[in-house]
Coordinates of N, CA and C in Angstrom, one line a residue:
M235 N 41.7 -44.7 21.9 CA 41.6 -43.6 21.3 C 40.5 -44.0 20.1
R236 N 40.6 -45.3 19.8 CA 39.5 -45.8 18.6 C 38.3 -45.4 19.1
K237 N 38.1 -46.0 20.6 CA 36.5 -45.8 21.3 C 36.5 -44.3 21.0
T238 N 37.0 -43.4 21.1 CA 36.8 -41.9 21.2 C 36.0 -41.9 19.9
L239 N 36.8 -42.0 19.1 CA 36.6 -41.5 17.6 C 35.2 -42.3 17.1
I240 N 35.6 -43.7 17.5 CA 33.7 -44.0 17.3 C 32.5 -43.2 17.9
L241 N 33.0 -42.9 19.1 CA 31.8 -42.3 20.0 C 31.5 -40.8 19.6
A242 N 32.6 -40.3 19.5 CA 32.4 -38.7 18.5 C 31.4 -39.1 17.2
G243 N 32.0 -40.1 16.2 CA 31.4 -40.3 15.0 C 29.7 -40.5 14.9
T244 N 29.8 -41.5 16.3 CA 28.1 -41.8 16.5 C 27.5 -40.6 16.9
V245 N 28.0 -39.8 18.0 CA 27.2 -38.2 18.1 C 27.3 -37.6 17.1
L246 N 28.1 -37.6 16.0 CA 28.0 -36.5 15.1 C 26.7 -37.2 14.0
V247 N 26.7 -38.3 13.9 CA 25.6 -38.9 12.9 C 24.3 -38.5 13.7
L248 N 24.2 -39.0 15.2 CA 22.8 -38.8 15.8 C 22.3 -37.3 15.6
V249 N 23.3 -36.2 15.7 CA 23.0 -34.8 15.6 C 22.7 -34.3 14.6
A250 N 23.0 -34.9 13.3 CA 22.9 -34.6 12.2 C 21.7 -35.0 11.5
C251 N 21.2 -36.5 12.0 CA 20.1 -36.8 11.9 C 18.7 -36.4 12.7
S252 N 18.8 -36.1 13.8 CA 18.0 -35.2 14.6 C 17.8 -33.9 14.0
T253 N 18.9 -33.2 13.3 CA 18.5 -31.9 13.1 C 17.8 -31.8 11.8
K254 N 17.7 -32.7 10.6 CA 17.3 -33.4 9.5 C 15.7 -33.6 9.9
Q255 N 15.6 -34.2 11.0 CA 14.2 -34.7 11.3 C 13.6 -33.4 12.0
S256 N 14.2 -32.7 12.6 CA 13.4 -31.4 12.9 C 13.0 -30.3 12.1
M257 N 13.8 -30.5 10.8 CA 13.5 -29.4 9.7 C 12.5 -30.1 9.0
A258 N 12.3 -31.5 8.9 CA 11.3 -32.0 8.3 C 9.7 -31.9 9.1
E259 N 10.1 -31.9 10.1 CA 8.6 -31.6 11.2 C 8.3 -30.2 11.2
A260 N 9.1 -29.3 10.7 CA 8.8 -28.1 10.8 C 7.3 -27.6 10.2
P261 N 6.5 -26.6 10.7 CA 5.1 -26.4 10.0 C 5.6 -25.8 8.8
P262 N 4.6 -26.0 7.6 CA 5.1 -25.1 6.7 C 4.6 -23.7 6.8
P263 N 5.1 -22.8 5.8 CA 5.1 -21.1 6.3 C 3.7 -21.0 5.9
P264 N 3.0 -19.9 6.3 CA 1.4 -19.2 6.1 C 1.3 -19.1 4.5
P265 N 0.2 -19.5 4.2 CA -0.2 -18.8 2.7 C 0.0 -17.6 2.7
P266 N 0.1 -16.9 1.6 CA 0.1 -15.4 1.3 C -1.6 -15.3 1.3
P267 N -1.7 -14.0 1.8 CA -3.0 -13.2 2.1 C -4.0 -13.7 0.5
S268 N -5.2 -14.2 0.8 CA -5.6 -14.8 -0.3 C -6.4 -13.5 -1.3
K269 N -6.5 -12.2 -0.7 CA -7.3 -11.2 -1.5 C -6.3 -10.6 -2.1
E270 N -6.4 -10.4 -3.2 CA -5.3 -9.8 -4.3 C -5.7 -8.4 -4.3
V271 N -4.6 -7.5 -4.4 CA -4.6 -6.1 -4.2 C -4.8 -5.6 -5.6
S272 N -6.0 -5.0 -6.1 CA -6.1 -4.5 -7.7 C -5.7 -3.1 -7.6
A273 N -5.6 -2.8 -8.8 CA -5.0 -1.6 -9.1 C -6.4 -0.6 -8.5
K274 N -7.6 -0.9 -8.7 CA -8.6 -0.3 -8.3 C -8.5 0.3 -6.6
D275 N -8.1 -1.0 -5.9 CA -7.9 -0.9 -4.4 C -7.1 0.2 -4.1
L276 N -5.8 0.0 -4.8 CA -4.7 1.0 -4.5 C -5.0 2.5 -4.9
V277 N -6.0 2.9 -5.8 CA -6.4 4.2 -6.0 C -7.7 4.6 -5.2
F278 N -8.8 3.4 -5.1 CA -10.1 4.0 -4.4 C -10.1 3.1 -3.2
G279 N -8.8 2.1 -2.9 CA -9.3 1.6 -1.4 C -9.3 2.8 -0.5
D280 N -9.9 2.2 0.9 CA -10.1 3.2 1.9 C -8.9 3.8 2.4
T281 N -7.5 2.9 2.4 CA -6.5 3.6 2.8 C -6.3 4.9 1.7
A282 N -6.4 4.2 0.4 CA -5.9 5.6 -0.6 C -7.0 6.9 -0.4
L283 N -8.0 6.6 0.0 CA -8.9 7.8 0.1 C -9.1 8.4 1.1
A284 N -8.4 7.7 2.1 CA -8.4 8.3 3.7 C -7.1 9.5 3.6
E285 N -5.9 9.1 2.7 CA -4.9 9.6 2.4 C -5.1 10.9 1.6
G286 N -6.0 10.7 0.6 CA -6.9 11.9 -0.1 C -7.6 13.1 0.6
K287 N -8.5 12.2 1.7 CA -9.3 13.4 2.4 C -8.5 14.0 3.3
Q288 N -7.0 13.3 3.9 CA -6.2 14.0 4.9 C -5.7 15.1 4.2
L289 N -4.8 14.9 2.8 CA -4.3 15.8 2.1 C -4.9 17.0 2.1
Y290 N -6.6 16.9 1.3 CA -7.5 17.7 1.3 C -7.4 18.7 2.5
D291 N -8.0 17.9 3.6 CA -8.4 18.7 5.0 C -7.1 19.5 5.3
N292 N -5.6 19.0 5.2 CA -4.4 19.8 5.7 C -4.0 20.6 4.6
N293 N -4.1 20.6 3.3 CA -3.6 21.6 2.3 C -4.4 22.4 1.8
C294 N -5.8 21.9 1.8 CA -6.9 22.8 0.6 C -7.5 23.7 2.2
A295 N -8.0 23.0 3.2 CA -8.9 23.6 3.6 C -8.1 24.4 4.9
K296 N -7.0 24.6 4.7 CA -6.1 25.3 5.8 C -6.2 26.9 5.3
C297 N -6.5 26.9 3.8 CA -6.3 28.2 3.4 C -7.8 28.9 3.1
H298 N -8.7 28.0 3.0 CA -10.1 28.5 2.7 C -10.9 27.6 3.2
K299 N -12.3 27.9 3.1 CA -13.2 26.9 4.0 C -13.8 25.7 3.1
W300 N -13.7 24.6 4.0 CA -13.8 23.3 3.3 C -15.1 23.5 2.5
Y301 N -14.7 23.0 1.3 CA -15.9 22.5 0.3 C -16.4 21.4 0.3
E302 N -17.4 21.2 0.4 CA -18.2 19.7 0.1 C -18.0 19.2 -1.6
P303 N -17.2 18.3 -1.5 CA -17.1 17.8 -3.0 C -18.1 18.0 -4.0
K304 N -19.5 17.2 -3.1 CA -20.8 17.6 -4.2 C -21.2 18.8 -4.7
Q305 N -20.2 19.9 -3.8 CA -20.9 21.4 -4.2 C -20.5 21.7 -6.0
F306 N -19.5 20.8 -6.4 CA -19.1 21.2 -7.8 C -19.0 19.6 -8.7
S307 N -19.6 19.9 -10.0 CA -19.3 18.5 -10.8 C -17.8 18.0 -10.8
K308 N -17.5 17.1 -11.2 CA -16.4 16.5 -11.9 C -15.5 17.6 -12.8
E309 N -16.3 18.1 -13.7 CA -15.9 19.1 -14.5 C -15.3 20.3 -14.0
E310 N -16.4 21.1 -12.8 CA -15.8 21.9 -12.4 C -14.8 21.8 -11.4
W311 N -14.9 20.6 -10.8 CA -13.4 20.6 -9.9 C -12.1 20.6 -10.7
K312 N -12.1 20.1 -12.0 CA -10.9 19.8 -12.4 C -10.2 21.4 -12.8
P313 N -10.3 22.4 -13.2 CA -9.6 23.6 -13.3 C -9.6 24.1 -11.8
I314 N -10.2 23.9 -10.9 CA -10.0 24.1 -9.4 C -9.1 23.5 -9.0
L315 N -8.8 22.1 -9.2 CA -7.6 21.3 -8.6 C -6.4 21.5 -9.1
V316 N -6.5 21.9 -10.3 CA -4.9 22.5 -11.2 C -4.5 23.7 -10.5
R317 N -5.6 24.8 -10.5 CA -5.1 26.1 -10.0 C -4.5 25.8 -8.6
M318 N -5.2 24.9 -7.5 CA -5.2 25.1 -6.4 C -3.8 24.1 -6.2
Q319 N -3.5 23.6 -6.8 CA -2.1 22.5 -6.7 C -1.1 23.3 -6.8
K320 N -0.9 24.5 -7.8 CA 0.0 25.5 -7.5 C 0.4 26.0 -6.6
K321 N -0.6 26.5 -6.0 CA -1.3 27.5 -4.9 C -0.4 26.4 -3.6
A322 N -0.8 25.0 -3.3 CA -0.8 24.7 -2.3 C 0.8 23.5 -2.6
K323 N 1.2 24.0 -3.5 CA 2.5 23.5 -3.8 C 2.6 21.8 -3.6
L324 N 1.7 21.3 -4.4 CA 1.1 19.8 -4.4 C 1.8 19.3 -5.2
D325 N 2.4 18.1 -5.5 CA 3.2 17.2 -6.4 C 2.0 16.4 -7.1
D326 N 2.7 16.0 -8.1 CA 1.4 15.1 -8.7 C 0.5 13.8 -8.0
M327 N 1.7 13.3 -7.1 CA 1.3 12.3 -6.6 C -0.4 12.4 -5.3
Q328 N 0.9 13.6 -4.6 CA -0.6 14.2 -3.6 C -1.7 14.7 -4.2
M329 N -1.8 15.4 -5.8 CA -3.1 15.9 -6.4 C -4.1 14.8 -6.8
A330 N -3.1 13.8 -7.2 CA -4.1 12.8 -7.8 C -4.8 11.8 -6.2
S331 N -4.2 11.9 -5.3 CA -5.1 11.5 -4.1 C -6.2 12.2 -3.7
I332 N -5.7 13.8 -4.0 CA -7.0 14.4 -3.4 C -8.0 14.5 -4.6
T333 N -7.5 14.4 -6.2 CA -8.5 13.9 -6.8 C -9.5 12.9 -6.5
N334 N -8.8 11.6 -6.5 CA -9.4 10.4 -6.3 C -10.5 10.4 -5.0
F335 N -10.3 11.3 -3.9 CA -11.1 11.4 -2.9 C -12.2 11.9 -3.3
I336 N -11.8 13.4 -4.1 CA -13.6 14.1 -4.2 C -14.0 13.2 -5.3
D337 N -13.4 12.7 -6.2 CA -14.3 11.7 -7.3 C -15.0 10.6 -6.7
S338 N -14.5 10.1 -5.5 CA -15.2 9.1 -4.9 C -16.4 9.8 -4.1
Q339 N -16.4 10.9 -3.8 CA -17.5 11.6 -3.2 C -18.6 11.9 -4.0
L340 N -18.3 12.0 -5.4 CA -19.1 12.7 -6.0 C -20.3 11.4 -6.5

């Protein structure tokens, strides 16, 4: 009986030591992406502008012809976008995406 307890204790110590060694040899986690996303990237980044263009195409150009953003100045676009937001039933976030897309094209 005593040999069984010694053998069980030895196996338990070996298993515990091997588990710690495996954890110590595990590779470190990868570092986070080096490029920080700035507020400008969130508003004017490729993804945000693509979303604004898609909203413009799907919500504005479905009712009338597609206007080139350069057809109007930034000041001329402001009242147009306010008026069209109500007609297209767009929320403020969607409207901000469309506005940012148009502004990026000017």
